[in-house]
CSV table of C-alpha atoms and ligand atoms in Angstrom, one decimal:
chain,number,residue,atom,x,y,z
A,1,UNK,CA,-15.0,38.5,21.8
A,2,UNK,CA,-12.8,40.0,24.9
A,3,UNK,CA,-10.5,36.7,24.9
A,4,UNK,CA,-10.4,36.9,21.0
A,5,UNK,CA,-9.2,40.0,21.3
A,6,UNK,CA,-7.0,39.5,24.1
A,7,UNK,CA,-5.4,36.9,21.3
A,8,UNK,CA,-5.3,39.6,18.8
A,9,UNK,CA,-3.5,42.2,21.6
A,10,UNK,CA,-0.9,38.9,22.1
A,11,UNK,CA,-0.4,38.9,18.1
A,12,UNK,CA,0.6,42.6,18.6
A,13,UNK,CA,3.1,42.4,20.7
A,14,UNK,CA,4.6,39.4,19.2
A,15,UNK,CA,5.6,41.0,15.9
A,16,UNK,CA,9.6,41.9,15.7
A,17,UNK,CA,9.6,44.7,13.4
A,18,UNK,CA,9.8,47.9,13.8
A,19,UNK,CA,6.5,49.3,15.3
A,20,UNK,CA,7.6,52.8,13.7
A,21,UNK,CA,7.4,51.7,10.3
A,22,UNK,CA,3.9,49.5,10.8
A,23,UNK,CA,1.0,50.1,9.0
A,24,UNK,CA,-2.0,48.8,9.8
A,25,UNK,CA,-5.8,48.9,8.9
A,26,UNK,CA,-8.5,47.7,11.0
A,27,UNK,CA,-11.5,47.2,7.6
A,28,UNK,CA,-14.3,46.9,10.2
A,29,UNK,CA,-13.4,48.4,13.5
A,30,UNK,CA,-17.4,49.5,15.1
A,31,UNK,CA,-16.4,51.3,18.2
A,32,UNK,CA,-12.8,50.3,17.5
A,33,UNK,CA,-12.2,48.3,20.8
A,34,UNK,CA,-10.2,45.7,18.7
A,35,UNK,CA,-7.9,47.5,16.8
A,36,UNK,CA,-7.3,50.3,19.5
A,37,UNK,CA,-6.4,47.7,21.9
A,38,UNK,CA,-4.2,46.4,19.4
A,39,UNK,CA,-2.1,49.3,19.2
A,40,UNK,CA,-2.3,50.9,22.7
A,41,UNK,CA,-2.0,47.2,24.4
A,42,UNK,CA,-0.1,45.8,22.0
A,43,UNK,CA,2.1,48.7,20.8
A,44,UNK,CA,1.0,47.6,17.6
A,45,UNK,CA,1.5,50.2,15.1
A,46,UNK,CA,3.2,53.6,13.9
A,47,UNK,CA,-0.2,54.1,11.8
A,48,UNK,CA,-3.8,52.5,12.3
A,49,UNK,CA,-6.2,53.2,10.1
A,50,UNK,CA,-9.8,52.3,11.4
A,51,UNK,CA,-12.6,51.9,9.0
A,52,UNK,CA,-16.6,51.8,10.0
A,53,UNK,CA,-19.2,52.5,7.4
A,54,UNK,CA,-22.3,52.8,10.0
A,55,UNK,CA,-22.6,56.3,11.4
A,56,UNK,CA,-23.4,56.0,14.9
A,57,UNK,CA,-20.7,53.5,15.1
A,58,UNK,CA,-18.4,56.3,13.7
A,59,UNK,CA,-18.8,58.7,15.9
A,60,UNK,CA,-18.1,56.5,19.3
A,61,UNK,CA,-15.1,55.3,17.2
A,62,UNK,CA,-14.3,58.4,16.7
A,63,UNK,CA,-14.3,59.9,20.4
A,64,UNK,CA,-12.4,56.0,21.5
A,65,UNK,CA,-9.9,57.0,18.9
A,66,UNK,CA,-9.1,60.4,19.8
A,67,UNK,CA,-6.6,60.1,22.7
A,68,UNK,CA,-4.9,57.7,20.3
A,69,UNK,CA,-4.2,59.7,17.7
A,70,UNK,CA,-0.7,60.7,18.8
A,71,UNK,CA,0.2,56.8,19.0
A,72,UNK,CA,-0.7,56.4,15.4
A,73,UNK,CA,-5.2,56.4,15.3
A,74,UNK,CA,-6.5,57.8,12.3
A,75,UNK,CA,-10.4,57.1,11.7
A,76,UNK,CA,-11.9,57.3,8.0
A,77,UNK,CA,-15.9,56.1,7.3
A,78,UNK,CA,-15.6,54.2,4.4
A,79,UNK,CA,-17.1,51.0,2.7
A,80,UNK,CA,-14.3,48.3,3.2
A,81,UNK,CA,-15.0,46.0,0.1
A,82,UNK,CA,-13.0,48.8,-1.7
A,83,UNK,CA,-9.4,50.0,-1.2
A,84,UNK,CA,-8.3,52.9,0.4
A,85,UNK,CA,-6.7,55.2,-1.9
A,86,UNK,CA,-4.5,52.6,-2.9
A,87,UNK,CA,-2.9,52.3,0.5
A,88,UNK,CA,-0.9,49.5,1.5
A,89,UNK,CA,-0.8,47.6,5.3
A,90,UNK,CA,1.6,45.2,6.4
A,91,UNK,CA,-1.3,44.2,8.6
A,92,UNK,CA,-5.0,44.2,7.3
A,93,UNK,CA,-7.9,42.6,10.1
A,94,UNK,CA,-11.4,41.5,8.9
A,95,UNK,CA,-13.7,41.2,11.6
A,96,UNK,CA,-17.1,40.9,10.3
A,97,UNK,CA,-20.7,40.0,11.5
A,98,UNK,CA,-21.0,37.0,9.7
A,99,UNK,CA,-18.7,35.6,6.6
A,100,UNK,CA,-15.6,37.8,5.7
A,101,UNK,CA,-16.1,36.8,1.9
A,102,UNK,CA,-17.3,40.2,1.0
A,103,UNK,CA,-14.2,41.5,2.1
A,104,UNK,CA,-11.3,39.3,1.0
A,105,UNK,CA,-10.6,40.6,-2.5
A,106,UNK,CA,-9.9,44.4,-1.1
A,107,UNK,CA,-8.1,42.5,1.6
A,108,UNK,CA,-5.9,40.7,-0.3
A,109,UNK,CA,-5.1,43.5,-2.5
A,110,UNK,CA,-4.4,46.6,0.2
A,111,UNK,CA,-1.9,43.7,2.3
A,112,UNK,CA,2.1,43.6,1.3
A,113,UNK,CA,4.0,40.7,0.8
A,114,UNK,CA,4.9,39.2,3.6
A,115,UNK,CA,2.2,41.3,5.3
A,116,UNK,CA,-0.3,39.5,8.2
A,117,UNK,CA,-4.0,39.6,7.0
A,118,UNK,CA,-6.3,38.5,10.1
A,119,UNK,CA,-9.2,36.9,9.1
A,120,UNK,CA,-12.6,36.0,11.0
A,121,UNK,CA,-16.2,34.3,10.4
A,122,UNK,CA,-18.5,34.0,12.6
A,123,UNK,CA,-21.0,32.0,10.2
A,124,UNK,CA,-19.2,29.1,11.5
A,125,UNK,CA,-23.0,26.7,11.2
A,126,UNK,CA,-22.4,27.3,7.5
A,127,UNK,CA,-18.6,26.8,7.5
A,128,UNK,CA,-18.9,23.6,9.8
A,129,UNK,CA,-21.5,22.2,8.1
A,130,UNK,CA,-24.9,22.6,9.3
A,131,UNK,CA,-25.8,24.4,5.7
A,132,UNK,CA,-24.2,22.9,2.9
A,133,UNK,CA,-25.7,24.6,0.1
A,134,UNK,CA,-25.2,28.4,1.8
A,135,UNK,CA,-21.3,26.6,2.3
A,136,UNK,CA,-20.9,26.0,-1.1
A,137,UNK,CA,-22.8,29.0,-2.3
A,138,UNK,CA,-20.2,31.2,0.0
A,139,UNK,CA,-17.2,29.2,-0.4
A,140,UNK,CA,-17.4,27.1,-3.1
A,141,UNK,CA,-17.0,24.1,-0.8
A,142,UNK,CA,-18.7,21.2,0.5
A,143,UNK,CA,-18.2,21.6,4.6
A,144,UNK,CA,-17.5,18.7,6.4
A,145,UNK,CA,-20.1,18.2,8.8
A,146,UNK,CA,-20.7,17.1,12.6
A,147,UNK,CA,-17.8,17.1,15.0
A,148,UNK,CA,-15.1,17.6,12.8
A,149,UNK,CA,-17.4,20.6,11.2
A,150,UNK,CA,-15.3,23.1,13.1
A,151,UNK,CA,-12.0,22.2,12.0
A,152,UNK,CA,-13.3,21.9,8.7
A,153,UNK,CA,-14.3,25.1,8.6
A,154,UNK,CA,-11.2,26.3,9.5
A,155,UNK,CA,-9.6,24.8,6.8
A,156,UNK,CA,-12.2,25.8,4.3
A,157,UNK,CA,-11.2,29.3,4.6
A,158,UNK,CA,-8.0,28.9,4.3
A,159,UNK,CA,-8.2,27.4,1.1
A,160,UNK,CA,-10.7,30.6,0.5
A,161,UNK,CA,-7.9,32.3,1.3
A,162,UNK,CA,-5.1,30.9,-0.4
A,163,UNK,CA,-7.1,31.1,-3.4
A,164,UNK,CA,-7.4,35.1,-3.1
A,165,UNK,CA,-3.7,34.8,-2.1
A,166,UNK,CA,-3.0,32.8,-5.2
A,167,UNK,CA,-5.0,35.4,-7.8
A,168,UNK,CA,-2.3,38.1,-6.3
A,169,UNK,CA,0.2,36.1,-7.5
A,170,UNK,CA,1.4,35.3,-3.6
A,171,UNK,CA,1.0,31.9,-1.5
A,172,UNK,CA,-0.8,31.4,1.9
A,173,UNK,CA,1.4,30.7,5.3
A,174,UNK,CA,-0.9,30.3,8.0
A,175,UNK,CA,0.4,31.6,11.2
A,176,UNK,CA,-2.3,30.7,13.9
A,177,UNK,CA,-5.3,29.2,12.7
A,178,UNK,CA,-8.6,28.4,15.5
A,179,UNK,CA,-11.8,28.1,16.4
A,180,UNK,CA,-13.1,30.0,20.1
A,181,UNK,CA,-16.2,29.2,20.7
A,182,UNK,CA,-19.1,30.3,17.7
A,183,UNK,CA,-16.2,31.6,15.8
A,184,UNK,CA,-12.8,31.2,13.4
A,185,UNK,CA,-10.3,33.3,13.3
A,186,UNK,CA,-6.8,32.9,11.2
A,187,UNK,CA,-3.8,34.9,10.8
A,188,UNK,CA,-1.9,34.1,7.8
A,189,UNK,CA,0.9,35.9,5.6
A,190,UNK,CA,0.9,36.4,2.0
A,191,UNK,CA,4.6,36.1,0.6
A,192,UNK,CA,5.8,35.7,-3.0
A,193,UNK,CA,8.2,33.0,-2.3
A,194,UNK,CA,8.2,29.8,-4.7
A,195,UNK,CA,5.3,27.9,-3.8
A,196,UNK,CA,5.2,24.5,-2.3
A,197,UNK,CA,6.0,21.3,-4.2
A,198,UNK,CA,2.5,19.4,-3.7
A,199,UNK,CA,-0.5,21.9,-3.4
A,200,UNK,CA,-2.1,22.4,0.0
A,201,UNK,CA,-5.6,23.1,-0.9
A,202,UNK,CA,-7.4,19.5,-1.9
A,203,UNK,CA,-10.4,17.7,-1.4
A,204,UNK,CA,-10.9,15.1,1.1
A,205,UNK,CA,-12.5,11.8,0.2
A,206,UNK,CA,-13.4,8.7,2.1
A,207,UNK,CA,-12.1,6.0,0.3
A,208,UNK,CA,-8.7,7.3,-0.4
A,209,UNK,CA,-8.0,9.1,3.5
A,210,UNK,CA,-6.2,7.3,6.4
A,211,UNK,CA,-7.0,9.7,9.0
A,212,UNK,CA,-9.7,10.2,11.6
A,213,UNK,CA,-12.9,8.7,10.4
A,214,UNK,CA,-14.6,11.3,7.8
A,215,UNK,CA,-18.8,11.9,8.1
A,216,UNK,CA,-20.6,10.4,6.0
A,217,UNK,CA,-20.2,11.9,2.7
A,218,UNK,CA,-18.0,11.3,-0.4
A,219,UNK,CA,-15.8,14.0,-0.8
A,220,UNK,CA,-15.1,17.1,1.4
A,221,UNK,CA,-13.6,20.4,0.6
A,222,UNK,CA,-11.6,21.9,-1.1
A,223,UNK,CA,-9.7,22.1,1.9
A,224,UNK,CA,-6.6,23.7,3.4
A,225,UNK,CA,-4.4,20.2,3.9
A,226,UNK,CA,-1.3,22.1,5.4
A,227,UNK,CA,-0.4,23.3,8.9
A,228,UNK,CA,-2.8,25.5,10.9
A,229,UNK,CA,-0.4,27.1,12.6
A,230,UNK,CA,3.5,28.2,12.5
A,231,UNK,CA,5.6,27.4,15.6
A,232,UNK,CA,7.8,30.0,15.4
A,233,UNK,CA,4.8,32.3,15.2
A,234,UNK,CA,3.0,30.6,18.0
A,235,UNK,CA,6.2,30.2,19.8
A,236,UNK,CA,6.3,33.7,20.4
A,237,UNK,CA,2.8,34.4,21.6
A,238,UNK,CA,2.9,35.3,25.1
A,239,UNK,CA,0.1,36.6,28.0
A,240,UNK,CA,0.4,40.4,27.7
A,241,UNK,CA,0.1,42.1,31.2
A,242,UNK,CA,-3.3,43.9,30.1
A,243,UNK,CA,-5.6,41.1,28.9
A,244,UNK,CA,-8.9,40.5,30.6
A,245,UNK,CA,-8.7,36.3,30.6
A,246,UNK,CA,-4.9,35.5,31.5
A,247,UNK,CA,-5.5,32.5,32.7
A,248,UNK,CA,-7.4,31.4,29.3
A,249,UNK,CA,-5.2,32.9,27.3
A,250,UNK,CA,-2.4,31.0,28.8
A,251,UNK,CA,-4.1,27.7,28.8
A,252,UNK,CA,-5.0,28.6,25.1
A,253,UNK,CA,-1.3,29.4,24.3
A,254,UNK,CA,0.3,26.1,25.9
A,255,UNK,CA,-2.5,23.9,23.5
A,256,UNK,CA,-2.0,25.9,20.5
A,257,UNK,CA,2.4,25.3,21.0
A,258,UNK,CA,1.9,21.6,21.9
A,259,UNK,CA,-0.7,21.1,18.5
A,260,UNK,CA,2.0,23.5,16.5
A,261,UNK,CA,4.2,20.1,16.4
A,262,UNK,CA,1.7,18.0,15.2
A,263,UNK,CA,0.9,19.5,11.7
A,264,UNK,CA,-2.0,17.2,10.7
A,265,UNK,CA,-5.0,17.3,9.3
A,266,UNK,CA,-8.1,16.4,11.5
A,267,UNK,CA,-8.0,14.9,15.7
A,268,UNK,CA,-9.4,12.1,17.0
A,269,UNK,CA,-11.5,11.6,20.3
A,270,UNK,CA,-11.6,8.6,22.6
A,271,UNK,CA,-14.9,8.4,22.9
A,272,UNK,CA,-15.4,8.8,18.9
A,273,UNK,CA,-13.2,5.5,19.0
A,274,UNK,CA,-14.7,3.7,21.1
A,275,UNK,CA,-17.6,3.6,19.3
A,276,UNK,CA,-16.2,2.7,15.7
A,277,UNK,CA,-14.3,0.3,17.4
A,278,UNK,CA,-17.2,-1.0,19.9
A,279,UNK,CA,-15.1,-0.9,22.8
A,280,UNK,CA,-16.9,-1.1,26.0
A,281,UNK,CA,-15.3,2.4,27.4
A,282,UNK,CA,-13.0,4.9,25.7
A,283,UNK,CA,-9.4,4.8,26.2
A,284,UNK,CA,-8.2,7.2,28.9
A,285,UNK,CA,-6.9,10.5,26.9
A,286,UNK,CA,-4.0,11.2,28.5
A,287,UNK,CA,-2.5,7.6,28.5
A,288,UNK,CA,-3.8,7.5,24.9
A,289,UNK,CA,-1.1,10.1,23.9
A,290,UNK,CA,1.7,9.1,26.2
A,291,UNK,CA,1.1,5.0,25.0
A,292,UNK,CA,1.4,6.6,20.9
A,293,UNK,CA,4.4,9.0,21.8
A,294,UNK,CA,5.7,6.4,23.8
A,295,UNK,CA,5.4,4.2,20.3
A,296,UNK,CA,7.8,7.1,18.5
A,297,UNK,CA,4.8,9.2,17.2
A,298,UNK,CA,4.0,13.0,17.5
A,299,UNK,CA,0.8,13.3,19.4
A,300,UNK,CA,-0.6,16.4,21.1
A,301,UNK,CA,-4.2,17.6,22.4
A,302,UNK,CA,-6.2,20.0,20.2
A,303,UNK,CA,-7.8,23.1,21.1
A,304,UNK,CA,-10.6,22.5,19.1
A,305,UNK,CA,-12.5,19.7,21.2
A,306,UNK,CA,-12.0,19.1,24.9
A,307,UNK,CA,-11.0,15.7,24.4
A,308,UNK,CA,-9.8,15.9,20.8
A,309,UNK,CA,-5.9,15.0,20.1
A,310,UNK,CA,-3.6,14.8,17.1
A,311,UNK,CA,-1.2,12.3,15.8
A,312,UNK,CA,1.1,11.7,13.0
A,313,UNK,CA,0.2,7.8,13.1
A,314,UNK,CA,-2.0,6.3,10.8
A,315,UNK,CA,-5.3,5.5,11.9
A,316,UNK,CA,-4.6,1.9,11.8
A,317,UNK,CA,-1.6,2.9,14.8
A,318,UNK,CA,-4.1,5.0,16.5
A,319,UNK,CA,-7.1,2.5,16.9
A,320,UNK,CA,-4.9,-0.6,18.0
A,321,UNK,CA,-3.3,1.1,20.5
A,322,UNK,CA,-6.7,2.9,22.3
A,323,UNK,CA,-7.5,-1.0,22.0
A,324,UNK,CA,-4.6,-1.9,24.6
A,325,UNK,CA,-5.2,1.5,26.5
A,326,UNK,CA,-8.7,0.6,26.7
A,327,UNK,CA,-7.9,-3.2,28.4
A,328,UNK,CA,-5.8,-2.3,30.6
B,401,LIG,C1,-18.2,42.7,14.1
B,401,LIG,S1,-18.2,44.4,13.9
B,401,LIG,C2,-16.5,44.8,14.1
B,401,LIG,C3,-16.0,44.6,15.5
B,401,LIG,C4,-14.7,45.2,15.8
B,401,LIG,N1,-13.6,44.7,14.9
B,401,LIG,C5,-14.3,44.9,17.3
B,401,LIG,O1,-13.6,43.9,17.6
B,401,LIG,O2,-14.7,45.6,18.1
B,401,LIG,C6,-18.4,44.6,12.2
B,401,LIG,C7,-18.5,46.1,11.8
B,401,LIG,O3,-18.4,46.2,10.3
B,401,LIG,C8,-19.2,47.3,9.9
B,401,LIG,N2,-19.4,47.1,8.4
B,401,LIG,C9,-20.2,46.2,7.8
B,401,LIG,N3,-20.0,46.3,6.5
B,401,LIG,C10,-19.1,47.3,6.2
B,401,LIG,C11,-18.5,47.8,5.1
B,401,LIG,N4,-18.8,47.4,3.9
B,401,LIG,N5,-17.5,48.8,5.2
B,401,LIG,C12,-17.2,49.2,6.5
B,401,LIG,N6,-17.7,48.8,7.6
B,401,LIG,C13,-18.7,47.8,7.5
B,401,LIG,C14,-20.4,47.2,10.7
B,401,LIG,O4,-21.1,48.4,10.8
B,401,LIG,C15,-19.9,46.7,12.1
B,401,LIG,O5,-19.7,47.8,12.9
């Protein structure tokens, strides 16, 4: 998790309030490497609270916390599902072993409007897919499944989210929205501002869709059909002098601002359409993209395959034109 966190040090620093008046609270913090480096590192906060319910992991969190007490540390053993006195963050992290559904309601209801709730699950098999039943069990949602698991997943708990977000009587903007490796992560806000004219969480169904080629499978979801990421937010996401994978980070940052343009749902592949379409090779990626910006489009390469990319054309757009790539 050392680039993950690297990402959550670069979220740190990003934020353009005042770090005297930040409150934040860490709901599962172990040893506290995350959140301490988020507020040393990242100059994150006037107060952290960090919260661990296992003993032993207490007490090293408690000797890791202790020269940071004077920039804003303050340990408490706890069991997270439950508030905290009736505290309230403007920035609330759930980093769990496993699904953060356990965890969501207290979440939800210890964040401020307008506050940034981080969010990760590392039962991304279930969320991607590769058990249905557990999926819909845990998130009331039938996962897509196969290569677009991942991002499906992603957007599955979102629309978790934004339904939590919705109960408090506040709507979901996601902020940075990904899948690293065997995990998810999202930041997203919670604001009370008036909420969007069509409704972002959906299902997703084969006959109806004009988008990259859905599994096999009627209908999908619900899912989170709006943006994954804000560019403003992203826009501001920079390498911080301290992280341990610059040169990831960095090549993570550039993908995530390019994709931030292209707010659609789902990528394509080359090789993905060179097999619907039976084309003797698949079209080149990077003259894929040029030949469909080149045609007035929005296209950009995803993070979340190497050789996935996203386009405002319609399918239709997308699979003549890796044709002509493909001849030439
Ligand atoms: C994945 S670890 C946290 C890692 C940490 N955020 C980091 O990046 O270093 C999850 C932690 O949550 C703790 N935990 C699990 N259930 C809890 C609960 N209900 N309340 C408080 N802590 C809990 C576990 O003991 C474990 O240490």
């Amino acid at each position: 998790m050392e680039l993950d966190r690297d990402i959550a040090v670069a979220v740190a620093r990003a934020r353009t309030d005042d770090r005297a008046t930040r409150r934040g609270w860490e709901m599962l913090s172990a040893t506290g490497v995350r959140g301490l480096r988020m507020l040393h590192e990242g100059a994150g906060f006037g107060l952290l609270v960090l919260s661990e319910r296992d003993r032993r992991a207490l007490r090293v969190l408690e000797a890791n916390a202790t020269s940071l007490r004077s920039e804003g540390a303050a340990v408490v053993r706890c069991d997270a599902r439950r508030p905290i006195a009736r505290r309230q963050f403007d920035y609330v992290d759930v980093d769990p072993f496993g699904s953060p559904a356990p965890f969501v309601e207290a979440a939800v209801a210890a964040l401020t409007d307008e506050g940034l709730l981080a969010v990760t699950a590392t039962d991304l098999p279930v969320l991607a897919g590769a058990n249905r039943a557990a999926c819909e069990r845990r998130y009331g949602a039938v996962p897509l499944h196969g290569r677009l698991g991942p991002e499906g997943g992603v957007r599955i708990l979102l629309a978790y989210l934004a339904t939590a977000a919705r109960r408090s009587g506040r709507r979901l903007v996601p902020r940075l929205a990904y899948v690293l490796g065997h995990h998810l992560r999202c930041y997203v806000s919670l604001t009370r501002t008036d909420p969007e004219p069509k409704d972002p969480v959906g299902a997703l169904g084969r006959s109806e869709w004009e988008g990259p080629r859905l599994p096999s499978g009627t209908t999908f979801g619900p899912l989170w059909l709006g943006p994954l990421f804000d560019p403003e937010f992203v826009d501001r996401l920079t390498v911080p002098p301290t992280v341990a994978h610059p040169r990831e980070l960095d090549r993570l940052l550039q993908r995530w601002k390019a994709e931030a343009r292209v707010p659609t749902v789902l990528f394509y592949e080359p090789n993905e359409i060179a097999g619907a379409l039976g084309l003797p090779s698949p079209p080149g990626l990077t003259r894929l993209v040029r030949a469909l910006q080149d045609a007035g489009y929005t296209a950009a390469r995803s993070h979340v395959r190497p050789s996935a990319f996203r386009t405002t054309a319609p399918r239709s757009v997308v699979e003549s034109t890796a044709r002509a790539v493909a001849q030439v």
